[in-house]
mmCIF file of C-alpha atoms in Angstrom:
data_model
loop_
_atom_site.group_PDB
_atom_site.id
_atom_site.type_symbol
_atom_site.label_atom_id
_atom_site.label_comp_id
_atom_site.label_asym_id
_atom_site.label_seq_id
_atom_site.Cartn_x
_atom_site.Cartn_y
_atom_site.Cartn_z
ATOM 1 C CA UNK A 1 -5.320 -86.210 -102.888
ATOM 2 C CA UNK A 2 -4.907 -85.509 -106.685
ATOM 3 C CA UNK A 3 -7.678 -82.836 -106.239
ATOM 4 C CA UNK A 4 -6.054 -79.459 -106.424
ATOM 5 C CA UNK A 5 -9.088 -77.318 -108.256
ATOM 6 C CA UNK A 6 -10.963 -77.156 -104.734
ATOM 7 C CA UNK A 7 -8.711 -75.295 -102.123
ATOM 8 C CA UNK A 8 -8.564 -76.933 -98.616
ATOM 9 C CA UNK A 9 -10.815 -75.117 -95.883
ATOM 10 C CA UNK A 10 -10.091 -75.709 -92.070
ATOM 11 C CA UNK A 11 -12.903 -75.183 -89.745
ATOM 12 C CA UNK A 12 -13.602 -76.151 -86.022
ATOM 13 C CA UNK A 13 -17.292 -77.553 -86.138
ATOM 14 C CA UNK A 14 -18.369 -77.810 -82.097
ATOM 15 C CA UNK A 15 -14.871 -77.841 -81.226
ATOM 16 C CA UNK A 16 -13.571 -80.646 -84.017
ATOM 17 C CA UNK A 17 -11.398 -79.738 -86.464
ATOM 18 C CA UNK A 18 -12.651 -80.601 -89.979
ATOM 19 C CA UNK A 19 -10.543 -80.586 -93.169
ATOM 20 C CA UNK A 20 -12.970 -79.863 -96.332
ATOM 21 C CA UNK A 21 -10.928 -80.511 -99.511
ATOM 22 C CA UNK A 22 -11.981 -82.105 -103.088
ATOM 23 C CA UNK A 23 -15.809 -82.605 -101.991
ATOM 24 C CA UNK A 24 -14.916 -84.708 -98.627
ATOM 25 C CA UNK A 25 -14.440 -84.091 -95.149
ATOM 26 C CA UNK A 26 -11.620 -85.121 -93.039
ATOM 27 C CA UNK A 27 -12.225 -85.444 -89.441
ATOM 28 C CA UNK A 28 -8.494 -84.585 -88.310
ATOM 29 C CA UNK A 29 -7.581 -86.757 -85.559
ATOM 30 C CA UNK A 30 -6.624 -85.661 -82.174
ATOM 31 C CA UNK A 31 -3.028 -84.114 -82.080
ATOM 32 C CA UNK A 32 -0.079 -83.360 -79.291
ATOM 33 C CA UNK A 33 0.027 -79.948 -77.874
ATOM 34 C CA UNK A 34 -3.718 -79.080 -79.403
ATOM 35 C CA UNK A 35 -2.418 -79.064 -82.929
ATOM 36 C CA UNK A 36 -4.698 -78.845 -85.734
ATOM 37 C CA UNK A 37 -2.162 -79.456 -88.763
ATOM 38 C CA UNK A 38 1.897 -79.987 -88.807
ATOM 39 C CA UNK A 39 3.930 -77.758 -90.847
ATOM 40 C CA UNK A 40 6.642 -79.020 -93.274
ATOM 41 C CA UNK A 41 9.368 -76.649 -91.280
ATOM 42 C CA UNK A 42 8.621 -78.195 -88.134
ATOM 43 C CA UNK A 43 8.600 -81.732 -89.464
ATOM 44 C CA UNK A 44 12.229 -80.681 -90.807
ATOM 45 C CA UNK A 45 13.849 -79.775 -87.160
ATOM 46 C CA UNK A 46 11.745 -82.711 -85.484
ATOM 47 C CA UNK A 47 13.328 -85.281 -88.388
ATOM 48 C CA UNK A 48 16.664 -83.346 -88.753
ATOM 49 C CA UNK A 49 17.729 -81.816 -85.701
ATOM 50 C CA UNK A 50 16.022 -82.699 -82.646
ATOM 51 C CA UNK A 51 12.438 -84.318 -82.040
ATOM 52 C CA UNK A 52 12.778 -83.157 -78.121
ATOM 53 C CA UNK A 53 13.463 -79.508 -79.607
ATOM 54 C CA UNK A 54 9.907 -79.462 -81.157
ATOM 55 C CA UNK A 55 8.433 -80.872 -78.109
ATOM 56 C CA UNK A 56 10.034 -78.207 -75.836
ATOM 57 C CA UNK A 57 9.053 -75.453 -78.441
ATOM 58 C CA UNK A 58 5.573 -76.615 -77.451
ATOM 59 C CA UNK A 59 5.415 -77.232 -74.138
ATOM 60 C CA UNK A 60 7.721 -74.258 -72.843
ATOM 61 C CA UNK A 61 7.517 -71.818 -75.897
ATOM 62 C CA UNK A 62 10.232 -70.888 -78.211
ATOM 63 C CA UNK A 63 12.478 -68.280 -78.386
ATOM 64 C CA UNK A 64 12.264 -65.569 -81.275
ATOM 65 C CA UNK A 65 15.988 -64.400 -81.326
ATOM 66 C CA UNK A 66 17.520 -61.767 -83.473
ATOM 67 C CA UNK A 67 19.073 -63.795 -86.377
ATOM 68 C CA UNK A 68 14.957 -65.153 -86.910
ATOM 69 C CA UNK A 69 13.885 -61.750 -86.638
ATOM 70 C CA UNK A 70 16.398 -61.013 -89.177
ATOM 71 C CA UNK A 71 15.480 -64.049 -91.631
ATOM 72 C CA UNK A 72 11.799 -62.954 -91.354
ATOM 73 C CA UNK A 73 12.592 -59.365 -92.602
ATOM 74 C CA UNK A 74 15.068 -60.903 -95.323
ATOM 75 C CA UNK A 75 12.093 -63.283 -96.350
ATOM 76 C CA UNK A 76 9.599 -60.549 -96.574
ATOM 77 C CA UNK A 77 11.810 -58.390 -98.699
ATOM 78 C CA UNK A 78 12.151 -61.287 -101.137
ATOM 79 C CA UNK A 79 8.831 -62.197 -101.546
ATOM 80 C CA UNK A 80 6.415 -59.417 -99.934
ATOM 81 C CA UNK A 81 5.335 -58.183 -96.505
ATOM 82 C CA UNK A 82 4.460 -61.466 -94.408
ATOM 83 C CA UNK A 83 6.461 -60.103 -91.556
ATOM 84 C CA UNK A 84 3.066 -58.526 -90.115
ATOM 85 C CA UNK A 85 2.172 -62.298 -89.195
ATOM 86 C CA UNK A 86 4.643 -63.189 -86.795
ATOM 87 C CA UNK A 87 5.936 -61.683 -83.464
ATOM 88 C CA UNK A 88 9.129 -59.716 -84.065
ATOM 89 C CA UNK A 89 9.657 -58.989 -80.736
ATOM 90 C CA UNK A 90 12.614 -61.085 -79.323
ATOM 91 C CA UNK A 91 12.208 -63.536 -76.469
ATOM 92 C CA UNK A 92 10.087 -66.273 -75.476
ATOM 93 C CA UNK A 93 6.645 -66.841 -77.673
ATOM 94 C CA UNK A 94 4.137 -69.198 -77.736
ATOM 95 C CA UNK A 95 3.880 -71.329 -80.685
ATOM 96 C CA UNK A 96 0.269 -70.802 -81.909
ATOM 97 C CA UNK A 97 0.460 -70.668 -85.870
ATOM 98 C CA UNK A 98 -1.278 -74.184 -85.901
ATOM 99 C CA UNK A 99 -3.316 -74.290 -82.562
ATOM 100 C CA UNK A 100 -7.019 -73.077 -82.178
ATOM 101 C CA UNK A 101 -8.515 -69.983 -83.647
ATOM 102 C CA UNK A 102 -5.407 -68.407 -84.495
ATOM 103 C CA UNK A 103 -4.352 -71.802 -86.240
ATOM 104 C CA UNK A 104 -7.344 -71.755 -88.218
ATOM 105 C CA UNK A 105 -7.005 -68.209 -89.472
ATOM 106 C CA UNK A 106 -3.409 -69.036 -90.308
ATOM 107 C CA UNK A 107 -4.203 -72.060 -92.275
ATOM 108 C CA UNK A 108 -7.027 -70.394 -94.653
ATOM 109 C CA UNK A 109 -5.226 -67.296 -95.037
ATOM 110 C CA UNK A 110 -2.232 -69.456 -96.290
ATOM 111 C CA UNK A 111 -4.964 -70.826 -98.902
ATOM 112 C CA UNK A 112 -5.046 -67.595 -100.641
ATOM 113 C CA UNK A 113 -1.983 -68.915 -102.624
ATOM 114 C CA UNK A 114 -3.388 -72.136 -102.992
ATOM 115 C CA UNK A 115 -1.128 -74.227 -105.694
ATOM 116 C CA UNK A 116 -4.157 -74.939 -107.616
ATOM 117 C CA UNK A 117 -4.963 -71.145 -108.301
ATOM 118 C CA UNK A 118 -1.202 -70.948 -109.570
ATOM 119 C CA UNK A 119 -1.078 -69.800 -113.808
ATOM 120 C CA UNK A 120 1.987 -72.314 -114.563
ATOM 121 C CA UNK A 121 2.310 -70.658 -118.121
ATOM 122 C CA UNK A 122 4.333 -68.044 -116.151
ATOM 123 C CA UNK A 123 8.178 -68.712 -115.653
ATOM 124 C CA UNK A 124 7.579 -68.912 -112.481
ATOM 125 C CA UNK A 125 5.542 -68.617 -109.119
ATOM 126 C CA UNK A 126 6.107 -67.285 -105.707
ATOM 127 C CA UNK A 127 4.999 -68.689 -102.375
ATOM 128 C CA UNK A 128 2.108 -71.582 -103.208
ATOM 129 C CA UNK A 129 0.572 -73.659 -100.512
ATOM 130 C CA UNK A 130 0.748 -77.192 -100.965
ATOM 131 C CA UNK A 131 -1.300 -79.550 -98.578
ATOM 132 C CA UNK A 132 -0.813 -83.424 -97.733
ATOM 133 C CA UNK A 133 -2.638 -85.810 -95.861
ATOM 134 C CA UNK A 134 -0.504 -88.298 -93.957
ATOM 135 C CA UNK A 135 -2.167 -91.021 -91.673
ATOM 136 C CA UNK A 136 -5.379 -88.166 -91.317
ATOM 137 C CA UNK A 137 -2.960 -85.555 -90.442
ATOM 138 C CA UNK A 138 -3.196 -82.159 -92.705
ATOM 139 C CA UNK A 139 0.559 -81.581 -93.501
ATOM 140 C CA UNK A 140 0.939 -77.698 -94.749
ATOM 141 C CA UNK A 141 3.968 -76.823 -97.176
ATOM 142 C CA UNK A 142 5.026 -73.509 -97.944
ATOM 143 C CA UNK A 143 7.430 -73.493 -100.917
ATOM 144 C CA UNK A 144 9.182 -70.489 -101.849
ATOM 145 C CA UNK A 145 9.702 -70.305 -105.431
ATOM 146 C CA UNK A 146 8.318 -72.863 -108.405
ATOM 147 C CA UNK A 147 10.010 -72.403 -112.018
ATOM 148 C CA UNK A 148 7.701 -73.556 -114.721
ATOM 149 C CA UNK A 149 8.385 -75.655 -118.129
ATOM 150 C CA UNK A 150 5.876 -76.460 -120.873
ATOM 151 C CA UNK A 151 2.829 -75.049 -118.569
ATOM 152 C CA UNK A 152 3.430 -77.312 -115.612
ATOM 153 C CA UNK A 153 5.732 -77.172 -112.450
ATOM 154 C CA UNK A 154 9.094 -78.308 -112.895
ATOM 155 C CA UNK A 155 11.533 -76.951 -110.236
ATOM 156 C CA UNK A 156 10.531 -76.531 -106.551
ATOM 157 C CA UNK A 157 13.304 -74.241 -104.210
ATOM 158 C CA UNK A 158 13.285 -73.806 -100.967
ATOM 159 C CA UNK A 159 15.015 -70.189 -100.306
ATOM 160 C CA UNK A 160 17.136 -69.711 -96.923
ATOM 161 C CA UNK A 161 19.020 -67.064 -95.609
ATOM 162 C CA UNK A 162 22.255 -66.753 -93.570
ATOM 163 C CA UNK A 163 24.305 -63.534 -92.243
ATOM 164 C CA UNK A 164 27.374 -66.051 -92.584
ATOM 165 C CA UNK A 165 29.254 -66.604 -95.839
ATOM 166 C CA UNK A 166 30.790 -69.936 -94.471
ATOM 167 C CA UNK A 167 26.914 -71.356 -94.122
ATOM 168 C CA UNK A 168 26.433 -70.486 -98.008
ATOM 169 C CA UNK A 169 28.217 -73.821 -99.235
ATOM 170 C CA UNK A 170 26.618 -76.283 -96.540
ATOM 171 C CA UNK A 171 23.389 -77.715 -97.109
ATOM 172 C CA UNK A 172 21.733 -78.949 -93.606
ATOM 173 C CA UNK A 173 19.459 -81.872 -93.657
ATOM 174 C CA UNK A 174 16.707 -80.142 -92.529
ATOM 175 C CA UNK A 175 16.857 -78.057 -95.373
ATOM 176 C CA UNK A 176 17.242 -80.829 -97.394
ATOM 177 C CA UNK A 177 14.179 -82.540 -95.946
ATOM 178 C CA UNK A 178 11.826 -78.982 -96.877
ATOM 179 C CA UNK A 179 12.254 -78.915 -100.070
ATOM 180 C CA UNK A 180 12.234 -82.477 -100.801
ATOM 181 C CA UNK A 181 8.684 -82.605 -98.739
ATOM 182 C CA UNK A 182 7.311 -80.061 -101.488
ATOM 183 C CA UNK A 183 8.608 -81.950 -104.278
ATOM 184 C CA UNK A 184 6.917 -85.313 -102.711
ATOM 185 C CA UNK A 185 3.523 -83.176 -101.934
ATOM 186 C CA UNK A 186 3.380 -81.721 -105.390
ATOM 187 C CA UNK A 187 3.764 -84.907 -107.073
ATOM 188 C CA UNK A 188 1.400 -86.502 -104.964
ATOM 189 C CA UNK A 189 -1.072 -83.800 -106.091
ATOM 190 C CA UNK A 190 -0.298 -84.864 -109.760
ATOM 191 C CA UNK A 191 2.143 -82.210 -110.473
ATOM 192 C CA UNK A 192 5.010 -83.545 -111.729
ATOM 193 C CA UNK A 193 8.022 -81.269 -110.704
ATOM 194 C CA UNK A 194 11.473 -83.240 -111.712
ATOM 195 C CA UNK A 195 13.900 -81.417 -109.478
ATOM 196 C CA UNK A 196 14.358 -79.817 -105.826
ATOM 197 C CA UNK A 197 16.458 -76.769 -104.933
ATOM 198 C CA UNK A 198 17.984 -75.107 -102.026
ATOM 199 C CA UNK A 199 19.267 -71.441 -102.765
ATOM 200 C CA UNK A 200 21.146 -69.601 -99.930
ATOM 201 C CA UNK A 201 21.242 -66.362 -100.153
ATOM 202 C CA UNK A 202 23.764 -63.506 -97.884
ATOM 203 C CA UNK A 203 21.071 -61.371 -95.761
ATOM 204 C CA UNK A 204 20.974 -57.545 -97.007
ATOM 205 C CA UNK A 205 23.031 -57.955 -100.083
ATOM 206 C CA UNK A 206 20.167 -56.641 -102.175
ATOM 207 C CA UNK A 207 19.314 -59.242 -104.523
ATOM 208 C CA UNK A 208 16.324 -61.343 -104.959
ATOM 209 C CA UNK A 209 16.309 -65.226 -105.958
ATOM 210 C CA UNK A 210 13.643 -64.352 -108.547
ATOM 211 C CA UNK A 211 16.724 -62.142 -110.449
ATOM 212 C CA UNK A 212 18.347 -65.710 -110.401
ATOM 213 C CA UNK A 213 15.759 -67.887 -112.250
ATOM 214 C CA UNK A 214 17.664 -68.555 -115.810
ATOM 215 C CA UNK A 215 20.912 -69.065 -113.642
ATOM 216 C CA UNK A 216 18.893 -71.598 -111.707
ATOM 217 C CA UNK A 217 17.640 -73.198 -114.835
ATOM 218 C CA UNK A 218 21.352 -73.603 -116.156
ATOM 219 C CA UNK A 219 22.979 -74.960 -113.403
ATOM 220 C CA UNK A 220 20.249 -77.653 -113.011
ATOM 221 C CA UNK A 221 20.210 -78.726 -116.523
ATOM 222 C CA UNK A 222 24.122 -79.080 -116.416
ATOM 223 C CA UNK A 223 23.879 -81.691 -113.716
ATOM 224 C CA UNK A 224 25.918 -80.194 -111.044
ATOM 225 C CA UNK A 225 25.065 -80.626 -107.247
ATOM 226 C CA UNK A 226 25.985 -76.995 -106.262
ATOM 227 C CA UNK A 227 26.707 -74.046 -107.673
ATOM 228 C CA UNK A 228 27.801 -70.623 -106.912
ATOM 229 C CA UNK A 229 25.745 -68.318 -108.810
ATOM 230 C CA UNK A 230 27.086 -65.018 -107.483
ATOM 231 C CA UNK A 231 28.746 -63.382 -104.534
ATOM 232 C CA UNK A 232 26.496 -64.475 -101.549
ATOM 233 C CA UNK A 233 23.854 -66.720 -103.712
ATOM 234 C CA UNK A 234 24.793 -70.569 -103.692
ATOM 235 C CA UNK A 235 22.463 -73.273 -105.328
ATOM 236 C CA UNK A 236 22.101 -76.717 -104.176
ATOM 237 C CA UNK A 237 20.263 -79.364 -105.949
ATOM 238 C CA UNK A 238 18.812 -81.748 -103.307
ATOM 239 C CA UNK A 239 18.763 -85.584 -104.070
ATOM 240 C CA UNK A 240 15.243 -86.748 -103.547
ATOM 241 C CA UNK A 241 14.241 -90.121 -102.050
ATOM 242 C CA UNK A 242 11.775 -92.781 -103.531
ATOM 243 C CA UNK A 243 8.775 -91.868 -102.477
ATOM 244 C CA UNK A 244 8.199 -94.879 -99.842
ATOM 245 C CA UNK A 245 11.694 -93.672 -98.177
ATOM 246 C CA UNK A 246 10.314 -90.280 -97.754
ATOM 247 C CA UNK A 247 6.786 -91.462 -96.325
ATOM 248 C CA UNK A 248 8.239 -94.148 -93.889
ATOM 249 C CA UNK A 249 10.434 -91.420 -92.239
ATOM 250 C CA UNK A 250 7.706 -88.625 -92.431
ATOM 251 C CA UNK A 251 4.603 -91.197 -91.139
ATOM 252 C CA UNK A 252 7.263 -92.082 -88.046
ATOM 253 C CA UNK A 253 7.400 -88.176 -87.574
ATOM 254 C CA UNK A 254 3.515 -88.284 -87.483
ATOM 255 C CA UNK A 255 3.163 -90.714 -84.668
ATOM 256 C CA UNK A 256 4.763 -88.422 -82.061
ATOM 257 C CA UNK A 257 1.749 -86.254 -82.804
ATOM 258 C CA UNK A 258 -0.712 -88.751 -82.768
ATOM 259 C CA UNK A 259 0.415 -89.713 -79.286
ATOM 260 C CA UNK A 260 1.856 -93.217 -80.509
ATOM 261 C CA UNK A 261 5.409 -92.677 -79.158
ATOM 262 C CA UNK A 262 7.575 -90.210 -77.023
ATOM 263 C CA UNK A 263 9.658 -87.582 -78.251
ATOM 264 C CA UNK A 264 13.078 -89.043 -79.238
ATOM 265 C CA UNK A 265 16.081 -86.534 -78.378
ATOM 266 C CA UNK A 266 19.164 -86.235 -80.614
ATOM 267 C CA UNK A 267 21.306 -84.439 -78.393
ATOM 268 C CA UNK A 268 24.900 -83.436 -79.775
ATOM 269 C CA UNK A 269 27.197 -81.116 -78.192
ATOM 270 C CA UNK A 270 27.287 -78.737 -81.773
ATOM 271 C CA UNK A 271 23.125 -78.905 -81.960
ATOM 272 C CA UNK A 272 22.781 -78.291 -78.286
ATOM 273 C CA UNK A 273 25.091 -75.263 -78.206
ATOM 274 C CA UNK A 274 22.733 -73.674 -80.618
ATOM 275 C CA UNK A 275 19.556 -74.791 -79.044
ATOM 276 C CA UNK A 276 17.320 -72.430 -77.526
ATOM 277 C CA UNK A 277 16.214 -75.127 -74.764
ATOM 278 C CA UNK A 278 20.066 -75.701 -73.902
ATOM 279 C CA UNK A 279 19.324 -74.446 -70.347
ATOM 280 C CA UNK A 280 16.296 -76.256 -69.389
ATOM 281 C CA UNK A 281 16.500 -79.452 -71.451
ATOM 282 C CA UNK A 282 17.315 -82.759 -70.205
ATOM 283 C CA UNK A 283 19.442 -84.238 -72.437
ATOM 284 C CA UNK A 284 21.367 -81.121 -73.210
ATOM 285 C CA UNK A 285 25.118 -81.957 -73.825
ATOM 286 C CA UNK A 286 25.707 -78.335 -74.033
#
């Protein structure tokens, strides 16, 4: 797992998914819904919002709403044009990003920005891919920004965009889990990052997260838990858990994909009101 010099490669051999990494080949176990690997953002929703929502995303399809589309466009503006990789038409959409040939193509395309290719002598690097093998299952993470210090990665940052000013000061558990996973994955690969941050930006205000690298460093080293960097930009420091605690929770999530248990719903009126599946979920309180 500590090998970062070799780029992971996903392939299908006689229909069986194989991960080649670090001179070894790993047969990926059979996973629910035909997925070949997991994504950190999916685990974040599964663990910190509602697991049954993820279950329905794969059995019923997911809804691409206007807010999701706005978020993809803003992310593309922040880090380069990635919008073409996704469906940008509102409505129901099958989840194919980690299934079948599309999944293989998506995974290997993301390895073009493999973390092992990064130049850590630069002040920061954008959009690098990280991978962890947990219970034999590849989990792909896509950190938005890593700030380097002394030729090594130092702070890992997840960018979240919103249209609502009142959401800037609120750090959602799934946002915290996502960057925490990146933190632990980097350390598992021998890259000893020291901090995990979430930056929240109002869409369309014309700034980029990389404009705030120096402000992020200053805020983090000052020891604050959160800081308003400017109008429309807020930083949150995530308190990462010990590796054992993080792994225990993440392995529990992976058990669902391995078919070792059924999906566990986490209904609440607030969650159900904003869930795409509220009209047909048997657990909906909306």
